[in-house]
Coordinates of C-alpha atoms and ligand atoms in Angstrom, one line a residue:
M1 CA 30.2 -2.2 -10.3
P2 CA 27.3 -0.2 -9.3
A3 CA 26.5 0.1 -5.5
P4 CA 23.6 -3.1 -5.0
H5 CA 20.6 -0.9 -3.8
E6 CA 20.6 0.7 -7.9
N7 CA 19.5 -2.5 -9.4
R8 CA 16.9 -2.6 -6.3
R9 CA 13.2 -1.8 -7.1
T10 CA 10.8 -1.7 -4.5
F11 CA 7.3 -0.8 -5.3
A12 CA 3.4 -1.5 -4.0
I13 CA 0.4 -1.9 -6.2
I14 CA -2.9 0.1 -5.1
S15 CA -6.2 -0.3 -6.3
H16 CA -10.1 -1.1 -5.7
P17 CA -11.0 -4.3 -5.0
D18 CA -11.5 -5.7 -8.2
A19 CA -9.9 -3.2 -10.2
G20 CA -7.3 -6.2 -11.5
K21 CA -4.4 -6.1 -8.8
T22 CA -3.9 -9.9 -8.3
T23 CA -3.9 -10.5 -11.7
L24 CA -1.5 -7.9 -12.4
T25 CA 0.8 -9.3 -9.8
E26 CA 0.6 -12.6 -11.2
K27 CA 1.1 -11.4 -14.9
L28 CA 4.6 -10.1 -13.4
L29 CA 5.3 -12.7 -11.5
L30 CA 5.1 -14.9 -14.4
Y31 CA 7.3 -12.5 -16.9
G32 CA 9.3 -12.4 -13.7
G33 CA 10.1 -16.3 -13.6
A34 CA 9.1 -16.2 -10.4
I35 CA 6.2 -18.2 -10.9
H36 CA 5.8 -20.6 -13.6
M37 CA 2.2 -21.3 -13.9
A38 CA -1.3 -18.4 -13.3
G39 CA -3.5 -18.9 -11.3
A40 CA -0.4 -18.9 -8.2
V41 CA -1.6 -16.4 -6.9
K42 CA -5.2 -17.7 -6.9
S43 CA -5.0 -18.1 -2.8
R44 CA -5.8 -14.8 -2.0
K45 CA -9.3 -14.7 -4.0
S46 CA -10.8 -16.2 -1.1
K47 CA -10.4 -13.1 0.7
R48 CA -12.6 -11.2 -1.5
S49 CA -16.4 -10.4 0.3
A50 CA -17.0 -13.3 3.0
T51 CA -15.7 -12.7 6.4
S52 CA -16.0 -16.7 7.2
D53 CA -13.7 -16.9 3.9
W54 CA -11.1 -14.6 5.2
M55 CA -11.0 -16.3 8.6
E56 CA -10.4 -19.4 6.8
L57 CA -7.2 -17.7 5.3
E58 CA -6.1 -16.5 8.4
K59 CA -5.8 -20.3 9.5
Q60 CA -3.3 -20.8 6.4
R61 CA -1.6 -17.6 7.7
G62 CA 1.1 -18.7 5.4
I63 CA -0.7 -17.8 2.5
S64 CA -1.1 -13.7 3.5
V65 CA 2.5 -14.1 4.9
T66 CA 4.4 -15.0 1.6
S67 CA 2.1 -12.2 -0.2
S68 CA 3.3 -9.3 2.0
V69 CA 6.5 -9.1 -0.2
L70 CA 7.4 -10.8 -2.8
Q71 CA 10.9 -10.7 -4.6
F72 CA 11.6 -11.7 -8.3
T73 CA 14.0 -10.8 -11.0
Y74 CA 13.7 -9.2 -14.0
D75 CA 16.0 -8.0 -16.7
G76 CA 18.8 -7.8 -13.6
Y77 CA 16.6 -6.0 -11.6
R78 CA 15.5 -7.3 -7.9
W79 CA 12.2 -6.2 -7.6
N80 CA 10.6 -6.3 -4.0
L81 CA 6.7 -6.3 -4.5
L82 CA 4.7 -4.8 -1.4
D83 CA 1.5 -6.0 -0.6
T84 CA -1.2 -3.6 -0.1
P85 CA -4.5 -5.8 0.8
G86 CA -7.4 -4.1 -0.9
H87 CA -10.4 -5.4 0.2
N88 CA -12.8 -5.4 2.8
D89 CA -9.3 -6.3 5.4
F90 CA -8.1 -2.8 4.5
S91 CA -6.5 -2.2 7.4
E92 CA -4.0 0.5 8.9
D93 CA -0.9 -1.2 7.6
T94 CA -2.2 -1.3 4.2
Y95 CA -1.3 2.3 4.4
R96 CA 2.0 2.1 6.4
T97 CA 3.2 -0.5 3.7
L98 CA 3.1 2.8 1.3
T99 CA 5.6 4.5 3.6
A100 CA 8.2 1.4 2.9
A101 CA 7.9 1.9 -1.2
D102 CA 9.8 3.7 -4.1
C103 CA 7.0 3.8 -6.5
A104 CA 3.2 2.4 -6.8
I105 CA 1.3 1.4 -9.4
M106 CA -2.3 2.6 -9.8
I107 CA -4.6 0.1 -11.3
L108 CA -7.7 1.5 -12.2
D109 CA -10.2 -0.6 -14.1
A110 CA -11.3 0.9 -17.6
A111 CA -15.2 1.0 -17.2
K112 CA -14.9 2.6 -13.8
G113 CA -12.5 4.5 -13.1
V114 CA -11.2 6.1 -9.8
E115 CA -13.0 4.0 -6.9
P116 CA -13.3 5.5 -3.4
Q117 CA -10.7 2.8 -1.9
T118 CA -7.8 4.0 -4.8
R119 CA -8.3 7.3 -3.5
K120 CA -7.6 6.8 0.1
L121 CA -4.4 5.0 -0.8
F122 CA -3.7 7.5 -3.2
H123 CA -4.0 10.1 -0.6
V124 CA -0.9 8.4 1.0
C125 CA 1.4 8.0 -1.6
R126 CA 1.0 12.1 -2.2
M127 CA 1.6 12.4 1.6
R128 CA 5.0 11.1 1.2
G129 CA 5.3 12.1 -2.4
I130 CA 5.9 8.7 -3.8
P131 CA 6.3 8.2 -7.9
I132 CA 2.8 6.5 -9.3
V133 CA 2.1 5.0 -12.2
T134 CA -1.0 4.4 -13.9
F135 CA -2.2 1.0 -15.1
I136 CA -5.8 1.0 -16.6
N137 CA -7.0 -2.0 -17.0
K138 CA -9.6 -4.3 -18.9
L139 CA -9.4 -2.2 -22.1
D140 CA -11.0 -5.8 -23.5
R141 CA -14.2 -5.6 -21.4
P142 CA -16.4 -1.8 -22.8
A143 CA -14.1 1.0 -20.8
R144 CA -15.0 4.5 -20.3
D145 CA -14.0 6.6 -22.9
P146 CA -9.9 7.0 -22.2
F147 CA -10.5 11.2 -22.0
D148 CA -12.7 10.7 -19.4
L149 CA -10.6 8.6 -17.7
T150 CA -7.6 10.8 -17.4
A151 CA -9.6 13.8 -16.7
Q152 CA -10.9 11.8 -13.6
V153 CA -7.3 11.3 -12.7
E154 CA -6.7 14.6 -12.6
E155 CA -9.7 16.2 -11.2
V156 CA -10.5 13.5 -8.5
L157 CA -6.5 13.1 -7.1
G158 CA -5.4 16.6 -8.4
I159 CA -2.4 14.8 -10.4
Q160 CA -1.4 15.8 -13.8
S161 CA -1.6 12.5 -16.5
Y162 CA 1.1 12.1 -19.4
P163 CA -0.7 8.7 -21.2
I164 CA 2.3 6.8 -22.5
T165 CA -0.3 4.2 -24.1
W166 CA -3.4 5.1 -25.7
P167 CA -5.9 2.7 -26.2
I168 CA -7.5 1.7 -29.7
G169 CA -11.4 1.1 -29.1
S170 CA -12.5 -0.9 -25.9
G171 CA -14.3 -4.3 -25.7
D172 CA -15.1 -6.1 -28.7
L173 CA -13.5 -3.5 -30.6
F174 CA -10.6 -3.1 -28.7
Q175 CA -7.6 -3.3 -30.9
G176 CA -4.6 -2.8 -29.0
V177 CA -2.3 0.6 -28.1
Y178 CA -0.4 3.0 -29.9
D179 CA 3.1 3.9 -28.0
R180 CA 3.4 7.5 -27.7
N181 CA 6.8 7.2 -27.5
Q182 CA 8.0 4.4 -29.5
Q183 CA 5.2 5.5 -32.5
K184 CA 4.4 1.7 -32.4
V185 CA 1.5 0.3 -32.2
L186 CA 1.0 -2.7 -29.8
R187 CA -1.7 -5.0 -31.5
F188 CA -4.1 -7.2 -29.4
H189 CA -5.9 -10.4 -30.3
K190 CA -8.8 -11.9 -29.4
G191 CA -8.8 -15.1 -28.2
D192 CA -5.2 -15.2 -28.0
P193 CA -5.0 -15.5 -23.7
G194 CA -1.7 -15.1 -23.1
N195 CA -1.5 -12.7 -26.0
Q196 CA 1.7 -14.4 -26.8
K197 CA 1.8 -13.5 -30.5
K198 CA 2.7 -9.6 -29.3
V199 CA 2.5 -8.4 -32.6
E200 CA 4.3 -5.1 -32.7
V201 CA 4.3 -3.1 -35.7
D202 CA 6.3 0.0 -36.2
V203 CA 4.8 2.9 -37.2
S204 CA 6.4 6.1 -38.9
G205 CA 4.1 8.6 -36.9
L206 CA 0.5 9.5 -36.9
D207 CA 0.3 9.9 -40.9
D208 CA 2.0 6.5 -41.8
P209 CA -1.1 5.3 -44.4
A210 CA 0.0 1.9 -42.8
L211 CA -2.2 2.6 -40.1
D212 CA -5.8 2.8 -41.9
E213 CA -4.3 -1.3 -43.5
L214 CA -3.7 -1.9 -40.2
L215 CA -6.8 -0.8 -37.9
G216 CA -9.3 0.3 -40.7
A217 CA -9.4 3.5 -41.6
E218 CA -12.4 4.7 -38.9
A219 CA -10.3 3.7 -35.8
A220 CA -7.0 5.2 -37.5
G221 CA -8.8 8.1 -37.8
E222 CA -10.3 8.0 -34.3
L223 CA -6.7 7.3 -32.8
R224 CA -4.8 10.4 -35.2
E225 CA -7.7 12.7 -34.1
Q226 CA -7.0 11.4 -29.9
V227 CA -3.4 11.9 -30.2
E228 CA -3.6 14.9 -31.8
L229 CA -5.8 16.5 -29.1
L230 CA -3.1 14.8 -26.6
E231 CA 0.5 16.4 -28.0
G232 CA -1.7 19.8 -28.1
A233 CA -3.7 20.1 -25.4
G234 CA -1.9 17.2 -22.7
E235 CA 1.0 17.3 -20.0
E236 CA 4.6 17.3 -21.0
W237 CA 6.5 15.0 -19.6
D238 CA 8.9 16.1 -16.6
D239 CA 11.3 13.9 -14.8
A240 CA 11.0 16.1 -11.8
R241 CA 7.1 16.0 -11.3
F242 CA 7.5 12.4 -12.1
L243 CA 9.3 11.7 -9.3
A244 CA 7.6 14.5 -7.0
G245 CA 4.4 12.5 -7.4
D246 CA 2.9 15.5 -9.3
L247 CA 2.7 13.7 -12.2
T248 CA 1.6 10.2 -13.4
P249 CA 2.3 8.6 -16.9
V250 CA -0.6 6.2 -17.7
F251 CA -0.7 2.7 -19.6
F252 CA -3.7 1.0 -21.1
G253 CA -3.6 -2.8 -20.7
S254 CA -5.3 -5.5 -19.9
A255 CA -3.9 -8.1 -17.5
L256 CA -6.7 -10.9 -17.9
T257 CA -4.7 -11.5 -21.5
S258 CA -1.2 -10.0 -20.3
F259 CA -1.7 -7.6 -23.3
G260 CA 0.1 -4.5 -22.4
V261 CA 1.7 -5.8 -19.5
E262 CA 5.1 -7.2 -20.9
P263 CA 5.5 -3.8 -22.3
F264 CA 4.4 -2.2 -18.9
L265 CA 7.6 -3.7 -16.8
Q266 CA 9.6 -2.5 -19.3
R267 CA 8.6 0.4 -19.0
F268 CA 8.3 0.5 -15.9
E269 CA 12.3 -0.4 -15.4
T270 CA 12.9 3.1 -16.7
L271 CA 9.9 4.5 -14.4
C272 CA 10.5 3.4 -11.1
P273 CA 13.5 5.0 -9.3
P274 CA 15.7 2.9 -7.2
P275 CA 15.9 3.6 -3.3
G276 CA 16.9 7.3 -2.4
D277 CA 17.7 9.6 0.5
R278 CA 15.5 8.9 3.7
K279 CA 14.8 11.8 6.0
D280 CA 15.4 10.7 9.5
A281 CA 13.8 12.6 12.9
D282 CA 16.4 15.5 13.1
G283 CA 15.5 16.5 9.4
G284 CA 18.8 15.0 8.3
A285 CA 19.5 12.2 5.1
V286 CA 20.3 8.9 5.4
T287 CA 21.6 8.1 1.4
P288 CA 21.8 3.9 1.1
T289 CA 25.6 4.5 0.0
D290 CA 26.0 5.3 4.0
D291 CA 28.2 2.3 5.4
R292 CA 26.1 2.5 8.1
F293 CA 23.2 0.3 8.1
S294 CA 19.6 1.7 9.1
A295 CA 16.2 -0.1 8.8
F296 CA 12.9 0.4 9.9
V297 CA 9.9 -1.5 10.5
F298 CA 6.6 -0.8 8.4
K299 CA 4.8 -3.7 9.7
V300 CA 4.6 -6.2 12.1
Q301 CA 2.6 -9.9 12.1
A302 CA 2.1 -12.1 14.6
N303 CA 1.4 -16.3 14.9
M304 CA 2.1 -16.3 11.1
D305 CA 2.4 -19.9 11.6
P306 CA -0.2 -20.9 14.5
S307 CA 2.6 -24.1 15.6
H308 CA 5.7 -21.4 16.4
R309 CA 3.4 -18.4 17.6
D310 CA 6.4 -16.5 15.6
R311 CA 6.2 -13.3 15.0
I312 CA 8.0 -11.2 12.3
A313 CA 8.7 -8.0 12.1
F314 CA 9.0 -6.7 8.4
A315 CA 11.5 -3.9 8.3
R316 CA 12.7 -2.0 4.3
I317 CA 16.8 -1.5 4.8
C318 CA 17.3 2.0 3.8
S319 CA 21.2 2.1 4.3
G320 CA 24.2 0.0 4.6
K321 CA 24.4 -3.8 4.8
F322 CA 22.1 -6.2 6.4
E323 CA 24.1 -9.5 7.6
G324 CA 22.1 -11.6 9.7
G325 CA 23.0 -12.3 13.1
M326 CA 24.7 -8.6 13.2
R327 CA 24.1 -6.6 16.1
V328 CA 22.1 -3.4 15.8
H329 CA 20.9 -0.4 17.4
H330 CA 17.2 -0.6 18.5
F331 CA 16.1 3.4 19.2
R332 CA 12.9 3.0 20.8
L333 CA 14.3 0.6 23.3
G334 CA 17.5 2.3 23.1
K335 CA 19.9 -0.8 23.4
E336 CA 21.8 -3.4 21.2
I337 CA 20.1 -6.3 20.3
R338 CA 21.1 -9.2 17.9
L339 CA 19.4 -9.8 14.5
N340 CA 19.2 -13.4 14.6
R341 CA 16.6 -14.8 12.4
A342 CA 16.0 -13.3 8.8
E343 CA 14.4 -14.3 5.9
Q344 CA 13.0 -13.1 2.5
F345 CA 10.1 -14.1 0.5
F346 CA 10.0 -15.9 -2.6
A347 CA 6.6 -16.2 -4.7
Q348 CA 5.7 -19.3 -2.6
E349 CA 8.9 -19.6 -0.2
R350 CA 10.3 -18.4 2.9
E351 CA 14.6 -18.3 2.9
T352 CA 16.7 -17.0 5.1
V353 CA 18.1 -14.5 4.0
M354 CA 22.0 -13.7 5.1
E355 CA 23.1 -10.7 3.3
A356 CA 20.1 -7.9 2.1
F357 CA 20.9 -4.1 0.1
P358 CA 19.0 -1.2 0.8
G359 CA 15.3 -1.2 -0.9
D360 CA 15.0 -4.7 0.6
I361 CA 12.5 -6.1 3.1
V362 CA 13.5 -8.5 5.4
G363 CA 11.4 -10.7 8.2
L364 CA 13.2 -10.3 11.4
Y365 CA 12.4 -13.0 13.6
D366 CA 10.5 -10.5 16.9
P367 CA 10.6 -11.9 20.0
G368 CA 8.4 -9.4 20.7
V369 CA 11.2 -5.8 20.5
F370 CA 9.5 -4.5 17.9
R371 CA 7.2 -2.1 16.9
I372 CA 5.5 -0.7 13.8
G373 CA 8.1 2.7 13.6
D374 CA 10.8 1.2 15.2
T375 CA 14.3 2.0 13.8
I376 CA 17.4 -0.6 14.1
S377 CA 20.6 0.9 12.8
T378 CA 24.2 0.3 13.4
G379 CA 27.2 2.9 14.6
G380 CA 24.6 4.1 17.5
P381 CA 21.3 5.6 17.8
M382 CA 19.2 6.9 14.8
S383 CA 15.6 7.3 13.7
F384 CA 13.6 7.8 10.8
D385 CA 10.5 10.1 10.7
A386 CA 8.7 7.5 8.4
V387 CA 5.6 6.0 9.7
P388 CA 3.2 7.8 10.4
R389 CA -0.2 6.4 12.6
F390 CA -3.4 7.4 10.1
S391 CA -6.8 8.5 11.2
P392 CA -9.5 5.4 11.8
E393 CA -12.7 5.7 10.1
H394 CA -14.8 3.3 12.5
F395 CA -14.6 3.4 16.0
G396 CA -16.3 0.7 18.7
R397 CA -16.5 0.4 22.7
L398 CA -14.3 -3.2 23.4
V399 CA -16.7 -5.5 26.0
L400 CA -14.8 -8.3 27.6
L401 CA -17.3 -10.9 27.6
D402 CA -15.7 -12.5 30.3
P403 CA -14.3 -10.8 33.0
L404 CA -11.9 -13.4 34.0
K405 CA -9.9 -13.0 31.1
R406 CA -9.0 -9.3 31.2
K407 CA -5.3 -10.4 31.3
Q408 CA -5.5 -12.1 28.1
L409 CA -7.2 -9.6 26.6
Q410 CA -5.1 -6.8 27.5
K411 CA -2.0 -9.0 26.0
G412 CA -4.1 -9.5 22.9
I413 CA -5.4 -6.3 22.1
H414 CA -1.9 -4.9 22.9
Q415 CA -0.1 -7.0 20.4
L416 CA -3.0 -6.7 17.6
A417 CA -2.0 -2.8 18.1
E418 CA 1.0 -3.4 17.6
E419 CA 0.7 -5.1 14.6
G420 CA -1.4 -1.8 13.6
T421 CA -4.7 -3.8 12.8
V422 CA -6.2 -1.9 15.1
Q423 CA -5.6 1.6 17.2
L424 CA -6.0 2.2 21.1
F425 CA -7.7 4.8 22.8
T426 CA -9.0 5.4 26.2
E427 CA -11.4 7.7 27.4
P428 CA -10.5 9.2 30.6
G429 CA -12.7 7.7 33.0
R430 CA -13.4 5.1 31.5
E431 CA -9.7 3.4 31.1
K432 CA -10.9 -0.2 31.5
D433 CA -13.2 0.0 28.6
P434 CA -10.5 0.6 25.5
I435 CA -12.6 2.4 21.8
C436 CA -10.8 0.6 19.3
G437 CA -10.8 2.7 15.8
V438 CA -10.5 0.9 12.4
V439 CA -9.5 1.7 8.9
G440 CA -11.8 -0.9 7.6
R441 CA -14.9 -2.0 9.3
L442 CA -14.0 -5.7 8.7
Q443 CA -11.3 -5.1 11.5
F444 CA -13.6 -5.5 14.2
D445 CA -14.2 -9.1 13.1
V446 CA -11.1 -9.9 12.4
L447 CA -10.5 -8.7 15.9
T448 CA -12.7 -10.4 17.5
F449 CA -11.6 -13.3 16.1
R450 CA -8.3 -13.6 16.5
V451 CA -8.5 -12.2 20.3
E452 CA -10.5 -15.5 21.1
K453 CA -8.3 -17.7 18.9
E454 CA -5.2 -16.7 19.6
Y455 CA -5.3 -15.6 23.6
G456 CA -8.8 -17.0 24.5
A457 CA -11.1 -14.1 25.8
K458 CA -14.4 -13.6 24.2
I459 CA -14.8 -9.9 23.3
R460 CA -17.6 -7.9 21.6
F461 CA -17.4 -4.5 19.6
D462 CA -20.2 -1.9 20.7
P463 CA -20.4 0.3 17.8
M464 CA -19.6 4.2 18.3
P465 CA -20.9 7.0 15.5
Y466 CA -17.2 8.3 15.2
A467 CA -15.7 8.6 11.6
H468 CA -12.7 10.8 12.1
A469 CA -9.8 11.3 14.6
R470 CA -7.4 14.3 14.7
W471 CA -4.4 14.8 17.5
L472 CA -4.5 17.8 18.8
E473 CA -2.1 20.1 19.5
G474 CA -3.0 23.1 22.0
P475 CA -5.0 22.0 24.6
E476 CA -3.6 20.7 27.9
T477 CA -6.0 18.6 28.8
A478 CA -9.1 16.4 27.6
E479 CA -11.4 19.3 29.6
Q480 CA -9.9 21.9 28.0
A481 CA -11.1 19.9 24.5
L482 CA -13.8 19.2 25.9
A483 CA -14.8 22.3 26.8
M484 CA -15.1 23.2 23.6
R485 CA -17.4 21.3 22.3
I486 CA -15.1 18.6 21.0
P487 CA -17.9 15.5 21.2
M488 CA -15.3 13.3 22.2
V489 CA -11.9 13.5 23.6
V490 CA -9.4 9.9 24.4
H491 CA -6.2 9.4 25.0
D492 CA -3.9 7.7 22.1
V493 CA -1.6 4.7 23.4
D494 CA 1.0 7.2 23.7
G495 CA -1.1 9.6 25.5
N496 CA -1.7 11.8 23.3
L497 CA -4.8 13.8 22.9
V498 CA -7.1 13.0 20.2
A499 CA -10.6 14.6 19.1
L500 CA -13.4 12.1 17.4
F501 CA -15.7 13.6 15.3
Q502 CA -19.1 12.0 13.9
N503 CA -19.1 13.4 10.0
D504 CA -16.8 16.3 8.5
W505 CA -19.0 19.3 9.5
E506 CA -18.3 18.7 13.4
L507 CA -14.9 18.4 12.3
E508 CA -14.6 21.1 10.3
R509 CA -16.6 23.3 12.8
S510 CA -14.1 22.4 15.8
I511 CA -11.5 23.5 13.6
R512 CA -13.3 27.1 12.7
D513 CA -13.9 27.7 16.2
N514 CA -10.1 26.8 18.0
A515 CA -8.2 28.5 15.1
E516 CA -5.3 28.8 17.3
W517 CA -5.3 24.7 17.8
T518 CA -4.0 22.1 15.8
F519 CA -5.7 19.3 14.6
H520 CA -3.5 17.1 13.1
E521 CA -4.5 13.9 10.4
T522 CA -1.4 11.3 11.9
A523 CA 0.0 11.2 15.2
P524 CA 3.2 12.6 16.4
I525 CA 6.0 10.5 15.8
R526 CA 7.6 9.2 19.1
A527 CA 10.8 10.0 19.5
G528 CA 12.0 6.8 21.4
A529 CA 12.9 6.1 24.6
Ligands
LIG1 P1 -8.3 -7.7 -7.4 O1 -7.1 -8.0 -6.9 O2 -8.1 -6.3 -7.5 O3 -9.1 -7.9 -6.6 O4 -8.9 -8.1 -8.7 P2 -8.4 -9.5 -9.6 O5 -7.1 -9.5 -9.9 O6 -9.0 -10.7 -8.5 O7 -9.4 -9.4 -10.7 C1 -11.3 -9.3 -10.6 C2 -12.0 -9.7 -11.5 O8 -11.2 -9.0 -13.0 C3 -11.1 -10.6 -11.9 O9 -12.9 -11.9 -12.3 C4 -10.0 -11.1 -13.3 O10 -10.3 -12.4 -13.7 C5 -11.3 -10.0 -13.7 N1 -10.1 -9.2 -14.5 C6 -8.7 -8.8 -14.2 N2 -8.3 -8.3 -15.4 C7 -8.9 -8.3 -16.5 C8 -8.6 -7.5 -17.5 O11 -7.7 -7.3 -18.2 N3 -9.9 -7.7 -18.4 C9 -10.9 -8.5 -18.0 N4 -11.9 -9.1 -18.6 N5 -11.2 -8.7 -16.9 C10 -10.5 -9.1 -15.9 P3 -13.0 -12.9 -11.6 O12 -14.6 -13.5 -12.1 O13 -13.9 -12.0 -10.3 O14 -12.7 -14.1 -11.0 P4 -11.9 -15.2 -12.0 O15 -13.3 -15.8 -11.5 O16 -11.4 -14.2 -12.9 O17 -10.5 -15.8 -11.3

């Protein structure tokens, strides 16, 4: 009997808005049998662009909850799909969610290639060394040259690529893909929206004359040329490099027409690794088969159900077995707690969970004891070195419009900081007017809205010109750092010194001028109380 974690596959999908994440997710859920109808994931659409839409969605928190993590069963595997919002509501917890995944699917729009948001998310995957599988989408539309696309992946993202399938034409001339490993042509049928015909034609190799008949001499000739070029000049497949995040297998397809999705999912099943070892804060390895239960919190979401004002902490299990009602050690608080209510999330429903295994995500009912990065375990204290805080990209000074509401504001803003919606900083001497840092600008609107709606305090943000934060190691005090021409020095919630810069130039100058200091891109992990 394999250990339960061996059939868990925990992954995330990263993409730039509009590349097709919702569409592909929906198709994966359809194949997985978790939903039965296309359009079920549609509700998330309203997130796009307009602030007001987003807030509408906020009112129905149920929707964003179910999309935080989705579970489905396919081919005997339990899949846990973590949601990483890719729209304007992109926030710190998007990054953090990736710390809970064992693999990521990167979707690119074949007409656009690598776009800015893909880059940011990709950077986080690289930092963690998560393997990445690339799906180049929308081949049914005119696309860029596939060589250009793979070259761009290599140049911009600094990762080598290995196309497993290769497109035969694009747009009106799209005929399907050639599977290099299985020597198969998968035929695309225009006007068959579900591509239910799933025609696969085995060929004996690229020399097979059947290819000419199937595709026409011109397209077959082009395919031969291109694939030969790939065989000659491309990368060799290497499992170890893939698992280390240095080599990405590439698939081409069209999520909207379901073309290439099922073969992708089948292959993904063998590519996506099962839960592996995780480093703990002492540098030791925690293995999924350890008897000792351990998990870390990567996302906290408050007020998911407005009528209950509840708060859910999403925890990723790393070892042992989770059992409802179990007692665990909470590392940061340094005490035992009981995990009373826990839930798991199927496509559209929440279900109480009584047991779960490494790789699974459980939503823990949180009476206010959890923060992002917390570790819980049985068998005494332990802590994972797992959830860094990244540099925000927009900063604003928080102005309270009704001074009588300072208490509510404090409560609200700290709550939202714990959720990872915002990072709080204080400037020495101006402790009453915190500085907020966010990853996506829309978070300011979200914060203004939520602080008022959920905590009854009206606020405003005065934009500040900073774009980078670096955690300083070297100077002892803010004055010392300011004396060295650092434009702004603040403290984070844990009292660490943080330097703020307006642009790359300022940042690079400070790094050059203070060679003996270290400018960390992520916040130091707090070793717990
Ligand atoms: P996102 O979650 O990454 O933001 O992307 P989403 O799946 O919402 O897709 C963005 C748009 O691209 C949608 O069109 C979707 O139908 C379309 N799309 C996704 N995959 C494909 C594909 O393989 N081929 C083609 N031609 N289009 C694709 P929309 O017009 O914005 O929305 P809708 O009205 O179709 O829902």
